């Protein structure tokens, strides 16, 4: 069960971080976009939250559907 959560978490983090668009007003080296954190501004934090929520729903839903299918024996994890 923990392995499944770890896999879902890895996909969520990867998808969420890859979808953040850095604004043109940010400096590249070192990354500086202003308030509140310096390297993340409010727009980037909003993107992080919304994309993260979308990813959790998407990958979490897929994991729940797969677990349900496993429990009904519609699909199997390993061949016997």
Short mmCIF file of C-alpha atoms in Angstrom, two decimals:
data_model
loop_
_atom_site.label_atom_id
_atom_site.label_comp_id
_atom_site.label_asym_id
_atom_site.label_seq_id
_atom_site.Cartn_x
_atom_site.Cartn_y
_atom_site.Cartn_z
CA UNK A 1 0.00 0.00 0.00
CA UNK A 2 2.84 2.39 0.82
CA UNK A 3 4.53 1.50 -2.47
CA UNK A 4 1.40 2.51 -4.39
CA UNK A 5 1.24 5.83 -2.53
CA UNK A 6 4.91 6.42 -3.26
CA UNK A 7 4.42 5.76 -6.96
CA UNK A 8 1.41 8.09 -7.11
CA UNK A 9 3.39 10.74 -5.20
CA UNK A 10 6.31 10.47 -7.60
CA UNK A 11 4.04 10.97 -10.60
CA UNK A 12 2.25 13.89 -8.91
CA UNK A 13 5.49 15.69 -8.07
CA UNK A 14 6.98 15.13 -11.52
CA UNK A 15 3.87 16.31 -13.38
CA UNK A 16 3.26 19.27 -11.06
CA UNK A 17 6.79 20.65 -11.24
CA UNK A 18 7.02 20.17 -15.02
CA UNK A 19 3.87 22.26 -15.58
CA UNK A 20 5.08 25.40 -13.76
CA UNK A 21 5.75 28.24 -16.17
CA UNK A 22 8.40 30.68 -15.01
CA UNK A 23 7.38 34.29 -15.81
CA UNK A 24 9.60 36.35 -18.10
CA UNK A 25 10.36 38.90 -15.35
CA UNK A 26 12.26 36.30 -13.26
CA UNK A 27 16.04 36.34 -13.33
CA UNK A 28 17.65 33.06 -14.35
CA UNK A 29 20.80 32.80 -12.24
CA UNK A 30 20.02 32.75 -9.37
CA UNK A 31 16.30 32.20 -9.86
CA UNK A 32 14.57 35.27 -8.40
CA UNK A 33 10.92 36.10 -9.04
CA UNK A 34 10.10 38.38 -6.11
CA UNK A 35 7.73 38.03 -3.18
CA UNK A 36 6.89 35.95 -1.17
CA UNK A 37 9.73 33.42 -1.37
CA UNK A 38 12.16 34.96 -3.84
CA UNK A 39 12.32 31.97 -6.14
CA UNK A 40 8.53 31.46 -6.29
CA UNK A 41 6.12 34.35 -6.74
CA UNK A 42 2.38 34.21 -6.11
CA UNK A 43 1.58 33.17 -9.70
CA UNK A 44 3.97 30.24 -9.53
CA UNK A 45 2.57 29.16 -6.14
CA UNK A 46 -0.94 29.23 -7.60
CA UNK A 47 0.22 27.10 -10.54
CA UNK A 48 1.86 24.68 -8.12
CA UNK A 49 -1.31 24.35 -6.05
CA UNK A 50 -3.74 23.97 -8.96
CA UNK A 51 -1.56 21.59 -10.97
CA UNK A 52 -0.81 19.59 -7.83
CA UNK A 53 -4.49 19.27 -7.00
CA UNK A 54 -5.28 18.21 -10.57
CA UNK A 55 -2.46 15.64 -10.54
CA UNK A 56 -3.51 14.18 -7.18
CA UNK A 57 -7.08 13.75 -8.45
CA UNK A 58 -5.94 12.23 -11.73
CA UNK A 59 -3.28 9.81 -10.49
CA UNK A 60 -5.09 9.06 -7.24
CA UNK A 61 -8.26 8.22 -9.16
CA UNK A 62 -6.33 5.94 -11.50
CA UNK A 63 -4.72 4.17 -8.52
CA UNK A 64 -8.10 3.69 -6.82
CA UNK A 65 -9.60 2.31 -10.04
CA UNK A 66 -6.72 -0.13 -10.41
CA UNK A 67 -7.05 -1.30 -6.80
CA UNK A 68 -10.78 -1.80 -7.29
CA UNK A 69 -10.12 -3.84 -10.45
CA UNK A 70 -7.52 -5.93 -8.56
CA UNK A 71 -9.98 -6.63 -5.75
CA UNK A 72 -12.65 -7.77 -8.23
CA UNK A 73 -10.07 -9.99 -9.99
CA UNK A 74 -10.72 -8.21 -13.29
CA UNK A 75 -6.97 -7.68 -13.62
CA UNK A 76 -3.98 -9.23 -11.87
CA UNK A 77 -0.72 -7.79 -10.64
CA UNK A 78 1.39 -10.80 -11.50
CA UNK A 79 0.73 -13.82 -13.72
CA UNK A 80 0.19 -17.09 -11.84
#
